[in-house]
Tab-separated table of N, CA and C in Angstrom:
chain	number	residue	atom	x	y	z
A	20	SER	N	-3.561	18.345	2.664
A	20	SER	CA	-4.790	17.596	2.899
A	20	SER	C	-4.904	16.507	1.836
A	21	PHE	N	-5.376	15.344	2.244
A	21	PHE	CA	-5.546	14.231	1.331
A	21	PHE	C	-7.000	14.143	0.935
A	22	SER	N	-7.288	14.459	-0.318
A	22	SER	CA	-8.646	14.301	-0.813
A	22	SER	C	-8.575	14.003	-2.296
A	23	GLU	N	-9.552	13.271	-2.756
A	23	GLU	CA	-9.593	12.914	-4.162
A	23	GLU	C	-10.944	13.298	-4.728
A	24	ALA	N	-10.944	13.626	-6.007
A	24	ALA	CA	-12.210	13.894	-6.684
A	24	ALA	C	-12.947	12.579	-6.882
A	25	SER	N	-14.243	12.642	-6.962
A	25	SER	CA	-15.034	11.443	-7.216
A	25	SER	C	-14.722	10.917	-8.609
A	26	PRO	N	-14.654	9.588	-8.743
A	26	PRO	CA	-14.363	9.045	-10.069
A	26	PRO	C	-15.518	9.257	-11.024
A	27	SER	N	-15.186	9.368	-12.308
A	27	SER	CA	-16.215	9.486	-13.331
A	27	SER	C	-16.917	8.141	-13.467
A	28	PRO	N	-18.085	8.096	-14.114
A	28	PRO	CA	-18.756	6.805	-14.316
A	28	PRO	C	-17.873	5.789	-15.048
A	29	GLU	N	-17.060	6.259	-16.017
A	29	GLU	CA	-16.170	5.349	-16.734
A	29	GLU	C	-15.118	4.782	-15.798
A	30	GLU	N	-14.549	5.652	-14.918
A	30	GLU	CA	-13.548	5.184	-13.960
A	30	GLU	C	-14.172	4.221	-12.964
A	31	SER	N	-15.385	4.504	-12.533
A	31	SER	CA	-16.063	3.618	-11.602
A	31	SER	C	-16.302	2.253	-12.230
A	32	LEU	N	-16.694	2.231	-13.494
A	32	LEU	CA	-16.920	0.965	-14.184
A	32	LEU	C	-15.616	0.185	-14.270
A	33	GLN	N	-14.527	0.873	-14.634
A	33	GLN	CA	-13.239	0.194	-14.719
A	33	GLN	C	-12.838	-0.317	-13.343
A	34	GLU	N	-13.036	0.502	-12.311
A	34	GLU	CA	-12.647	0.110	-10.961
A	34	GLU	C	-13.394	-1.132	-10.510
A	35	GLU	N	-14.668	-1.239	-10.864
A	35	GLU	CA	-15.457	-2.391	-10.449
A	35	GLU	C	-14.953	-3.678	-11.081
A	36	SER	N	-14.346	-3.603	-12.264
A	36	SER	CA	-13.890	-4.809	-12.936
A	36	SER	C	-12.373	-4.974	-12.839
A	37	ASN	N	-11.723	-4.143	-12.077
A	37	ASN	CA	-10.283	-4.119	-11.953
A	37	ASN	C	-9.765	-5.413	-11.312
A	38	CYS	N	-8.863	-6.114	-11.999
A	38	CYS	CA	-8.325	-7.377	-11.484
A	38	CYS	C	-7.563	-7.187	-10.182
A	39	VAL	N	-6.953	-6.025	-10.003
A	39	VAL	CA	-6.234	-5.747	-8.761
A	39	VAL	C	-7.230	-5.643	-7.609
A	40	LEU	N	-8.353	-4.962	-7.848
A	40	LEU	CA	-9.359	-4.850	-6.788
A	40	LEU	C	-9.985	-6.201	-6.474
A	41	GLU	N	-10.120	-7.041	-7.474
A	41	GLU	CA	-10.642	-8.388	-7.211
A	41	GLU	C	-9.701	-9.145	-6.281
A	42	ALA	N	-8.401	-9.046	-6.519
A	42	ALA	CA	-7.417	-9.695	-5.642
A	42	ALA	C	-7.447	-9.066	-4.252
A	43	ALA	N	-7.546	-7.735	-4.200
A	43	ALA	CA	-7.607	-7.046	-2.911
A	43	ALA	C	-8.855	-7.442	-2.132
A	44	ARG	N	-9.970	-7.542	-2.822
A	44	ARG	CA	-11.224	-7.905	-2.139
A	44	ARG	C	-11.147	-9.304	-1.528
A	45	ALA	N	-10.440	-10.219	-2.171
A	45	ALA	CA	-10.272	-11.565	-1.606
A	45	ALA	C	-9.490	-11.486	-0.287
A	46	VAL	N	-8.438	-10.669	-0.252
A	46	VAL	CA	-7.654	-10.489	0.977
A	46	VAL	C	-8.519	-9.810	2.037
A	47	VAL	N	-9.243	-8.781	1.639
A	47	VAL	CA	-10.086	-8.028	2.569
A	47	VAL	C	-11.176	-8.915	3.166
A	48	GLU	N	-11.769	-9.767	2.367
A	48	GLU	CA	-12.798	-10.669	2.898
A	48	GLU	C	-12.229	-11.556	4.000
A	49	GLN	N	-11.033	-12.056	3.790
A	49	GLN	CA	-10.381	-12.883	4.809
A	49	GLN	C	-10.092	-12.052	6.062
A	50	ILE	N	-9.569	-10.850	5.883
A	50	ILE	CA	-9.274	-9.968	7.017
A	50	ILE	C	-10.544	-9.670	7.798
A	51	GLU	N	-11.627	-9.357	7.092
A	51	GLU	CA	-12.887	-9.016	7.767
A	51	GLU	C	-13.460	-10.205	8.532
A	52	ARG	N	-13.261	-11.418	8.023
A	52	ARG	CA	-13.730	-12.616	8.729
A	52	ARG	C	-12.939	-12.872	10.005
A	53	GLU	N	-11.641	-12.572	9.962
A	53	GLU	CA	-10.749	-12.969	11.047
A	53	GLU	C	-10.417	-11.875	12.059
A	54	HIS	N	-10.736	-10.610	11.746
A	54	HIS	CA	-10.314	-9.511	12.617
A	54	HIS	C	-11.449	-8.522	12.837
A	55	PRO	N	-11.578	-7.999	14.068
A	55	PRO	CA	-12.608	-6.990	14.334
A	55	PRO	C	-12.229	-5.664	13.670
A	56	PRO	N	-13.218	-4.798	13.446
A	56	PRO	CA	-12.925	-3.490	12.840
A	56	PRO	C	-11.942	-2.689	13.695
A	57	GLY	N	-11.237	-1.803	13.041
A	57	GLY	CA	-10.310	-0.925	13.748
A	57	GLY	C	-8.871	-1.269	13.443
A	58	ILE	N	-8.021	-0.981	14.414
A	58	ILE	CA	-6.579	-1.152	14.242
A	58	ILE	C	-6.227	-2.589	13.860
A	59	GLU	N	-6.982	-3.556	14.357
A	59	GLU	CA	-6.677	-4.955	14.050
A	59	GLU	C	-6.735	-5.225	12.549
A	60	ARG	N	-7.685	-4.632	11.862
A	60	ARG	CA	-7.782	-4.837	10.407
A	60	ARG	C	-6.665	-4.107	9.665
A	61	ILE	N	-6.320	-2.925	10.124
A	61	ILE	CA	-5.208	-2.188	9.510
A	61	ILE	C	-3.924	-3.005	9.687
A	62	CYS	N	-3.733	-3.532	10.878
A	62	CYS	CA	-2.557	-4.346	11.179
A	62	CYS	C	-2.538	-5.610	10.317
A	63	ALA	N	-3.684	-6.243	10.132
A	63	ALA	CA	-3.759	-7.462	9.325
A	63	ALA	C	-3.375	-7.183	7.872
A	64	ALA	N	-3.800	-6.056	7.321
A	64	ALA	CA	-3.429	-5.699	5.944
A	64	ALA	C	-1.926	-5.446	5.849
A	65	TYR	N	-1.385	-4.746	6.820
A	65	TYR	CA	0.058	-4.456	6.904
A	65	TYR	C	0.848	-5.761	6.964
A	66	GLU	N	0.446	-6.640	7.872
A	66	GLU	CA	1.128	-7.924	8.031
A	66	GLU	C	0.990	-8.792	6.781
A	67	TYR	N	-0.161	-8.740	6.141
A	67	TYR	CA	-0.375	-9.541	4.932
A	67	TYR	C	0.712	-9.242	3.896
A	68	LEU	N	0.967	-7.964	3.661
A	68	LEU	CA	1.977	-7.607	2.660
A	68	LEU	C	3.374	-8.024	3.096
A	69	ILE	N	3.691	-7.845	4.358
A	69	ILE	CA	5.020	-8.207	4.851
A	69	ILE	C	5.261	-9.711	4.699
A	70	VAL	N	4.270	-10.505	5.033
A	70	VAL	CA	4.406	-11.962	5.012
A	70	VAL	C	4.300	-12.540	3.597
A	71	ASN	N	3.490	-11.929	2.749
A	71	ASN	CA	3.179	-12.513	1.444
A	71	ASN	C	3.858	-11.855	0.251
A	72	THR	N	4.760	-10.907	0.500
A	72	THR	CA	5.434	-10.213	-0.598
A	72	THR	C	6.941	-10.241	-0.361
A	73	VAL	N	7.682	-10.480	-1.418
A	73	VAL	CA	9.136	-10.390	-1.339
A	73	VAL	C	9.588	-9.159	-2.119
A	74	PHE	N	10.661	-8.545	-1.647
A	74	PHE	CA	11.177	-7.353	-2.304
A	74	PHE	C	11.886	-7.742	-3.593
A	75	GLY	N	11.535	-7.058	-4.666
A	75	GLY	CA	12.170	-7.274	-5.954
A	75	GLY	C	11.479	-6.449	-7.005
A	76	PRO	N	12.006	-6.466	-8.204
A	76	PRO	CA	11.359	-5.716	-9.277
A	76	PRO	C	9.942	-6.241	-9.500
A	77	PRO	N	8.994	-5.348	-9.746
A	77	PRO	CA	7.617	-5.806	-9.971
A	77	PRO	C	7.540	-6.693	-11.215
A	78	VAL	N	6.614	-7.633	-11.174
A	78	VAL	CA	6.416	-8.541	-12.302
A	78	VAL	C	4.975	-8.435	-12.788
A	79	GLY	N	4.756	-8.852	-14.012
A	79	GLY	CA	3.403	-8.943	-14.541
A	79	GLY	C	2.674	-7.628	-14.691
A	80	LEU	N	3.416	-6.527	-14.900
A	80	LEU	CA	2.758	-5.229	-14.968
A	80	LEU	C	1.838	-5.087	-16.168
A	81	ASP	N	1.935	-5.993	-17.124
A	81	ASP	CA	1.009	-5.993	-18.256
A	81	ASP	C	-0.096	-7.034	-18.085
A	82	ALA	N	-0.152	-7.697	-16.935
A	82	ALA	CA	-1.155	-8.749	-16.712
A	82	ALA	C	-2.577	-8.216	-16.833
A	83	TRP	N	-2.768	-6.937	-16.535
A	83	TRP	CA	-4.110	-6.349	-16.645
A	83	TRP	C	-4.651	-6.465	-18.073
A	84	ARG	N	-3.758	-6.461	-19.058
A	84	ARG	CA	-4.191	-6.562	-20.459
A	84	ARG	C	-4.942	-7.859	-20.729
A	85	TYR	N	-4.622	-8.891	-19.973
A	85	TYR	CA	-5.233	-10.200	-20.185
A	85	TYR	C	-6.369	-10.475	-19.214
A	86	ARG	N	-6.523	-9.638	-18.179
A	86	ARG	CA	-7.513	-9.879	-17.145
A	86	ARG	C	-8.656	-8.872	-17.138
A	87	GLU	N	-8.486	-7.778	-17.835
A	87	GLU	CA	-9.502	-6.725	-17.823
A	87	GLU	C	-10.480	-6.892	-18.982
A	88	PRO	N	-11.744	-6.518	-18.774
A	88	PRO	CA	-12.728	-6.626	-19.851
A	88	PRO	C	-12.448	-5.673	-21.010
A	89	VAL	N	-11.773	-4.566	-20.741
A	89	VAL	CA	-11.413	-3.614	-21.792
A	89	VAL	C	-9.882	-3.533	-21.794
A	90	PRO	N	-9.213	-4.397	-22.561
A	90	PRO	CA	-7.754	-4.488	-22.480
A	90	PRO	C	-7.009	-3.239	-22.926
A	91	ASP	N	-7.693	-2.296	-23.602
A	91	ASP	CA	-7.026	-1.068	-24.023
A	91	ASP	C	-7.123	0.039	-22.988
A	92	ALA	N	-7.817	-0.206	-21.885
A	92	ALA	CA	-7.962	0.794	-20.827
A	92	ALA	C	-7.006	0.446	-19.693
A	93	PRO	N	-5.805	1.038	-19.682
A	93	PRO	CA	-4.815	0.670	-18.668
A	93	PRO	C	-5.260	1.059	-17.260
A	94	LEU	N	-4.689	0.363	-16.294
A	94	LEU	CA	-4.953	0.687	-14.895
A	94	LEU	C	-4.312	2.029	-14.553
A	95	ASP	N	-4.862	2.717	-13.566
A	95	ASP	CA	-4.206	3.933	-13.097
A	95	ASP	C	-2.922	3.538	-12.357
A	96	TYR	N	-2.112	4.531	-12.018
A	96	TYR	CA	-0.799	4.287	-11.411
A	96	TYR	C	-0.913	3.444	-10.146
A	97	LEU	N	-1.808	3.804	-9.248
A	97	LEU	CA	-1.940	3.105	-7.969
A	97	LEU	C	-2.250	1.627	-8.176
A	98	HIS	N	-3.245	1.333	-9.014
A	98	HIS	CA	-3.638	-0.057	-9.227
A	98	HIS	C	-2.579	-0.832	-10.014
A	99	ASN	N	-1.898	-0.166	-10.935
A	99	ASN	CA	-0.837	-0.837	-11.676
A	99	ASN	C	0.314	-1.210	-10.747
A	100	ARG	N	0.663	-0.331	-9.806
A	100	ARG	CA	1.748	-0.637	-8.870
A	100	ARG	C	1.321	-1.700	-7.860
A	101	ALA	N	0.041	-1.767	-7.518
A	101	ALA	CA	-0.454	-2.763	-6.559
A	101	ALA	C	-0.561	-4.151	-7.185
A	102	LEU	N	-0.557	-4.212	-8.503
A	102	LEU	CA	-0.758	-5.469	-9.222
A	102	LEU	C	0.283	-6.525	-8.839
A	103	SER	N	1.550	-6.183	-8.846
A	103	SER	CA	2.602	-7.168	-8.621
A	103	SER	C	2.525	-7.817	-7.235
A	104	PRO	N	2.408	-7.055	-6.140
A	104	PRO	CA	2.314	-7.732	-4.839
A	104	PRO	C	1.001	-8.491	-4.650
A	105	LEU	N	-0.108	-7.946	-5.118
A	105	LEU	CA	-1.392	-8.595	-4.871
A	105	LEU	C	-1.628	-9.826	-5.748
A	106	LEU	N	-1.068	-9.832	-6.953
A	106	LEU	CA	-1.267	-10.982	-7.836
A	106	LEU	C	-0.083	-11.946	-7.852
A	107	PHE	N	1.135	-11.435	-7.605
A	107	PHE	CA	2.324	-12.266	-7.759
A	107	PHE	C	3.229	-12.311	-6.527
A	108	GLY	N	2.947	-11.508	-5.499
A	108	GLY	CA	3.715	-11.564	-4.257
A	108	GLY	C	5.125	-11.028	-4.333
A	109	VAL	N	5.368	-10.070	-5.223
A	109	VAL	CA	6.687	-9.468	-5.348
A	109	VAL	C	6.527	-7.998	-5.708
A	110	GLY	N	7.486	-7.175	-5.277
A	110	GLY	CA	7.427	-5.770	-5.657
A	110	GLY	C	8.443	-4.926	-4.928
A	111	SER	N	8.518	-3.686	-5.355
A	111	SER	CA	9.406	-2.696	-4.740
A	111	SER	C	8.605	-1.891	-3.718
A	112	CYS	N	9.249	-0.922	-3.111
A	112	CYS	CA	8.567	-0.118	-2.087
A	112	CYS	C	7.305	0.539	-2.640
A	113	GLU	N	7.367	1.021	-3.888
A	113	GLU	CA	6.199	1.639	-4.500
A	113	GLU	C	5.036	0.658	-4.606
A	114	ASP	N	5.363	-0.597	-4.878
A	114	ASP	CA	4.340	-1.629	-5.032
A	114	ASP	C	3.725	-1.997	-3.684
A	115	TYR	N	4.548	-2.145	-2.656
A	115	TYR	CA	4.039	-2.410	-1.309
A	115	TYR	C	3.089	-1.282	-0.895
A	116	ALA	N	3.538	-0.039	-1.093
A	116	ALA	CA	2.732	1.119	-0.688
A	116	ALA	C	1.411	1.172	-1.441
A	117	ALA	N	1.461	0.928	-2.732
A	117	ALA	CA	0.232	0.949	-3.532
A	117	ALA	C	-0.713	-0.162	-3.089
A	118	ALA	N	-0.177	-1.365	-2.881
A	118	ALA	CA	-1.020	-2.485	-2.466
A	118	ALA	C	-1.649	-2.231	-1.101
A	119	LEU	N	-0.877	-1.694	-0.160
A	119	LEU	CA	-1.445	-1.405	1.163
A	119	LEU	C	-2.516	-0.326	1.060
A	120	THR	N	-2.288	0.675	0.241
A	120	THR	CA	-3.285	1.733	0.044
A	120	THR	C	-4.581	1.144	-0.499
A	121	VAL	N	-4.483	0.270	-1.489
A	121	VAL	CA	-5.661	-0.370	-2.079
A	121	VAL	C	-6.379	-1.226	-1.025
A	122	LEU	N	-5.632	-2.029	-0.271
A	122	LEU	CA	-6.246	-2.878	0.755
A	122	LEU	C	-6.977	-2.040	1.807
A	123	LEU	N	-6.331	-0.982	2.279
A	123	LEU	CA	-6.958	-0.147	3.312
A	123	LEU	C	-8.209	0.550	2.792
A	124	ARG	N	-8.167	1.008	1.557
A	124	ARG	CA	-9.372	1.625	0.980
A	124	ARG	C	-10.501	0.607	0.869
A	125	GLU	N	-10.167	-0.616	0.460
A	125	GLU	CA	-11.185	-1.664	0.369
A	125	GLU	C	-11.743	-2.018	1.749
A	126	LEU	N	-10.946	-1.816	2.785
A	126	LEU	CA	-11.415	-2.032	4.158
A	126	LEU	C	-12.251	-0.854	4.665
A	127	GLY	N	-12.342	0.205	3.865
A	127	GLY	CA	-13.170	1.350	4.218
A	127	GLY	C	-12.446	2.518	4.852
A	128	TYR	N	-11.131	2.502	4.833
A	128	TYR	CA	-10.353	3.598	5.419
A	128	TYR	C	-9.937	4.598	4.361
A	129	GLU	N	-9.759	5.843	4.779
A	129	GLU	CA	-9.113	6.828	3.919
A	129	GLU	C	-7.631	6.477	3.947
A	130	ALA	N	-7.055	6.247	2.791
A	130	ALA	CA	-5.640	5.896	2.712
A	130	ALA	C	-5.044	6.547	1.484
A	131	GLU	N	-3.792	6.923	1.587
A	131	GLU	CA	-3.092	7.588	0.498
A	131	GLU	C	-1.708	6.994	0.295
A	132	TYR	N	-1.326	6.920	-0.947
A	132	TYR	CA	0.018	6.527	-1.372
A	132	TYR	C	0.888	7.763	-1.221
A	133	LEU	N	2.040	7.638	-0.570
A	133	LEU	CA	2.882	8.799	-0.323
A	133	LEU	C	4.290	8.576	-0.869
A	134	PRO	N	4.634	9.245	-1.980
A	134	PRO	CA	6.007	9.157	-2.480
A	134	PRO	C	6.896	10.118	-1.694
A	135	GLY	N	8.146	9.740	-1.549
A	135	GLY	CA	9.082	10.599	-0.842
A	135	GLY	C	10.474	10.012	-0.887
A	136	LEU	N	11.181	10.172	0.208
A	136	LEU	CA	12.559	9.712	0.320
A	136	LEU	C	12.743	8.999	1.649
A	137	THR	N	13.698	8.088	1.696
A	137	THR	CA	14.111	7.481	2.958
A	137	THR	C	15.619	7.341	2.933
A	138	ILE	N	16.196	7.145	4.099
A	138	ILE	CA	17.645	6.995	4.195
A	138	ILE	C	18.019	5.575	3.789
A	139	SER	N	18.981	5.468	2.890
A	139	SER	CA	19.437	4.156	2.438
A	139	SER	C	20.426	3.569	3.442
A	140	VAL	N	20.747	2.310	3.263
A	140	VAL	CA	21.727	1.665	4.134
A	140	VAL	C	23.099	2.317	3.992
A	141	TYR	N	23.310	3.072	2.903
A	141	TYR	CA	24.584	3.736	2.673
A	141	TYR	C	24.601	5.164	3.217
A	142	GLY	N	23.475	5.621	3.773
A	142	GLY	CA	23.451	6.906	4.445
A	142	GLY	C	22.769	8.049	3.728
A	143	GLY	N	22.626	8.001	2.413
A	143	GLY	CA	21.975	9.090	1.695
A	143	GLY	C	20.497	8.810	1.496
A	144	PHE	N	19.772	9.847	1.117
A	144	PHE	CA	18.354	9.673	0.838
A	144	PHE	C	18.143	9.083	-0.554
A	145	VAL	N	17.160	8.183	-0.660
A	145	VAL	CA	16.790	7.551	-1.924
A	145	VAL	C	15.274	7.635	-2.095
A	146	ASP	N	14.820	7.525	-3.344
A	146	ASP	CA	13.384	7.519	-3.618
A	146	ASP	C	12.722	6.375	-2.867
A	147	HIS	N	11.515	6.633	-2.383
A	147	HIS	CA	10.799	5.640	-1.596
A	147	HIS	C	9.313	5.980	-1.652
A	148	ALA	N	8.479	5.063	-1.208
A	148	ALA	CA	7.040	5.321	-1.095
A	148	ALA	C	6.494	4.476	0.041
A	149	TRP	N	5.442	4.976	0.687
A	149	TRP	CA	4.777	4.281	1.767
A	149	TRP	C	3.328	4.736	1.786
A	150	THR	N	2.595	4.351	2.803
A	150	THR	CA	1.159	4.610	2.861
A	150	THR	C	0.827	5.461	4.083
A	151	MET	N	-0.227	6.252	3.940
A	151	MET	CA	-0.803	6.949	5.095
A	151	MET	C	-2.260	6.518	5.218
A	152	VAL	N	-2.717	6.413	6.456
A	152	VAL	CA	-4.107	6.039	6.717
A	152	VAL	C	-4.681	7.006	7.746
A	153	ARG	N	-5.955	7.316	7.576
A	153	ARG	CA	-6.641	8.192	8.531
A	153	ARG	C	-7.380	7.308	9.524
A	154	LEU	N	-7.081	7.504	10.793
A	154	LEU	CA	-7.686	6.735	11.873
A	154	LEU	C	-8.052	7.701	12.988
A	155	ASP	N	-9.302	7.670	13.389
A	155	ASP	CA	-9.793	8.561	14.452
A	155	ASP	C	-9.442	10.020	14.189
A	156	GLY	N	-9.570	10.431	12.922
A	156	GLY	CA	-9.368	11.827	12.557
A	156	GLY	C	-7.927	12.255	12.364
A	157	ARG	N	-6.976	11.350	12.527
A	157	ARG	CA	-5.552	11.691	12.366
A	157	ARG	C	-4.927	10.810	11.284
A	158	TRP	N	-3.951	11.366	10.592
A	158	TRP	CA	-3.213	10.621	9.572
A	158	TRP	C	-1.991	9.968	10.193
A	159	TYR	N	-1.756	8.696	9.822
A	159	TYR	CA	-0.609	7.932	10.311
A	159	TYR	C	0.136	7.305	9.133
A	160	HIS	N	1.430	7.132	9.300
A	160	HIS	CA	2.292	6.524	8.291
A	160	HIS	C	2.414	5.022	8.546
A	161	LEU	N	2.509	4.249	7.437
A	161	LEU	CA	2.756	2.808	7.495
A	161	LEU	C	3.743	2.476	6.389
A	162	ASP	N	4.792	1.753	6.702
A	162	ASP	CA	5.791	1.417	5.695
A	162	ASP	C	6.110	-0.084	5.772
A	163	PRO	N	5.274	-0.915	5.119
A	163	PRO	CA	5.488	-2.359	5.223
A	163	PRO	C	6.782	-2.849	4.588
A	164	GLN	N	7.265	-2.170	3.565
A	164	GLN	CA	8.499	-2.626	2.911
A	164	GLN	C	9.699	-2.413	3.817
A	165	LEU	N	9.806	-1.246	4.454
A	165	LEU	CA	10.917	-1.049	5.390
A	165	LEU	C	10.747	-1.911	6.634
A	166	GLU	N	9.506	-2.126	7.044
A	166	GLU	CA	9.248	-3.024	8.179
A	166	GLU	C	9.821	-4.401	7.883
A	167	GLN	N	9.611	-4.871	6.658
A	167	GLN	CA	10.134	-6.173	6.274
A	167	GLN	C	11.665	-6.181	6.348
A	168	ASN	N	12.290	-5.056	6.006
A	168	ASN	CA	13.755	-4.951	6.062
A	168	ASN	C	14.298	-5.083	7.479
A	169	VAL	N	13.560	-4.605	8.474
A	169	VAL	CA	14.081	-4.610	9.851
A	169	VAL	C	13.636	-5.835	10.652
A	170	MET	N	12.889	-6.728	10.031
A	170	MET	CA	12.481	-7.958	10.719
A	170	MET	C	13.703	-8.800	11.049
A	171	ARG	N	13.683	-9.425	12.212
A	171	ARG	CA	14.736	-10.345	12.603
A	171	ARG	C	14.083	-11.637	13.058
A	172	GLY	N	14.494	-12.737	12.467
A	172	GLY	CA	13.944	-14.026	12.843
A	172	GLY	C	12.463	-14.160	12.549
A	173	GLY	N	11.984	-13.438	11.528
A	173	GLY	CA	10.577	-13.524	11.150
A	173	GLY	C	9.631	-12.775	12.069
A	174	THR	N	10.159	-11.952	12.963
A	174	THR	CA	9.319	-11.210	13.909
A	174	THR	C	9.106	-9.778	13.430
A	175	ILE	N	7.862	-9.383	13.307
A	175	ILE	CA	7.517	-8.009	12.933
A	175	ILE	C	7.614	-7.141	14.183
A	176	THR	N	8.344	-6.034	14.094
A	176	THR	CA	8.559	-5.155	15.255
A	176	THR	C	7.626	-3.947	15.282
A	177	TYR	N	6.925	-3.686	14.191
A	177	TYR	CA	5.992	-2.557	14.068
A	177	TYR	C	6.702	-1.206	14.208
A	178	ARG	N	7.929	-1.172	13.775
A	178	ARG	CA	8.705	0.070	13.796
A	178	ARG	C	8.109	1.133	12.884
A	179	TYR	N	7.432	0.683	11.796
A	179	TYR	CA	6.865	1.617	10.819
A	179	TYR	C	5.351	1.478	10.712
A	180	PHE	N	4.703	1.132	11.792
A	180	PHE	CA	3.252	0.920	11.801
A	180	PHE	C	2.555	2.021	12.580
A	181	LEU	N	1.639	2.736	11.909
A	181	LEU	CA	0.846	3.813	12.507
A	181	LEU	C	1.727	4.829	13.231
A	182	LYS	N	2.676	5.383	12.501
A	182	LYS	CA	3.605	6.351	13.080
A	182	LYS	C	3.202	7.777	12.720
A	183	SER	N	3.515	8.691	13.617
A	183	SER	CA	3.217	10.112	13.424
A	183	SER	C	4.229	10.728	12.458
A	184	ASP	N	3.913	11.933	11.982
A	184	ASP	CA	4.852	12.673	11.140
A	184	ASP	C	6.194	12.829	11.858
A	185	GLU	N	6.138	13.193	13.126
A	185	GLU	CA	7.359	13.453	13.892
A	185	GLU	C	8.250	12.211	13.945
A	186	THR	N	7.651	11.053	14.173
A	186	THR	CA	8.431	9.819	14.236
A	186	THR	C	9.014	9.474	12.874
A	187	MET	N	8.221	9.593	11.830
A	187	MET	CA	8.688	9.224	10.492
A	187	MET	C	9.770	10.168	9.970
A	188	MET	N	9.778	11.402	10.435
A	188	MET	CA	10.791	12.359	9.969
A	188	MET	C	12.210	11.921	10.333
A	189	ALA	N	12.359	10.971	11.236
A	189	ALA	CA	13.698	10.484	11.592
A	189	ALA	C	14.402	9.879	10.387
A	190	ASP	N	13.648	9.224	9.497
A	190	ASP	CA	14.306	8.611	8.340
A	190	ASP	C	13.495	8.655	7.053
A	191	HIS	N	12.442	9.466	7.013
A	191	HIS	CA	11.627	9.643	5.803
A	191	HIS	C	11.469	11.142	5.524
A	192	ARG	N	11.302	11.479	4.269
A	192	ARG	CA	10.994	12.849	3.855
A	192	ARG	C	9.891	12.783	2.808
A	193	TRP	N	9.004	13.760	2.836
A	193	TRP	CA	7.919	13.844	1.863
A	193	TRP	C	7.584	15.316	1.648
A	194	GLY	N	6.908	15.601	0.553
A	194	GLY	CA	6.493	16.962	0.265
A	194	GLY	C	7.637	17.860	-0.154
A	195	GLU	N	8.763	17.298	-0.525
A	195	GLU	CA	9.923	18.079	-0.968
A	195	GLU	C	10.180	17.785	-2.433
A	196	SER	N	10.827	18.717	-3.128
A	196	SER	CA	11.180	18.437	-4.520
A	196	SER	C	12.509	17.720	-4.555
């Protein structure tokens, strides 16, 4: 089950001034203006990352030190990983997953960052991360980074958009040591 404890007042204060959330809120405002509630907004957040992020090592992971009101209070893991794609448009699978999780939460959805494994182009399993979102009472998988890998001619195929556990098990693993 995906559930989180309520943040403490200190965490809430940090979250309100979080530079990553400020960047996410700008994207969310645009999505909310241009798309009706529901799957269309989830799709817009997914597409935003695919179109506006390139795969590579994350950059600017210390940028929060210069943008936060309390520079000695580091971002939590999720927000730190979301920083590179949302502020600089680059990141690894962990960064795509974190950024999508942050965007979906800002859109009002229950969303979780999911670490696990996926099959590499060489055939073995490698570390990976993606996002899950709760829609109409069910959890679905979204993997914008792998989606970007399978694009041909700039066309998104939605191979990894709102997929069930059964579908994702073809090339993803989670909950294993």
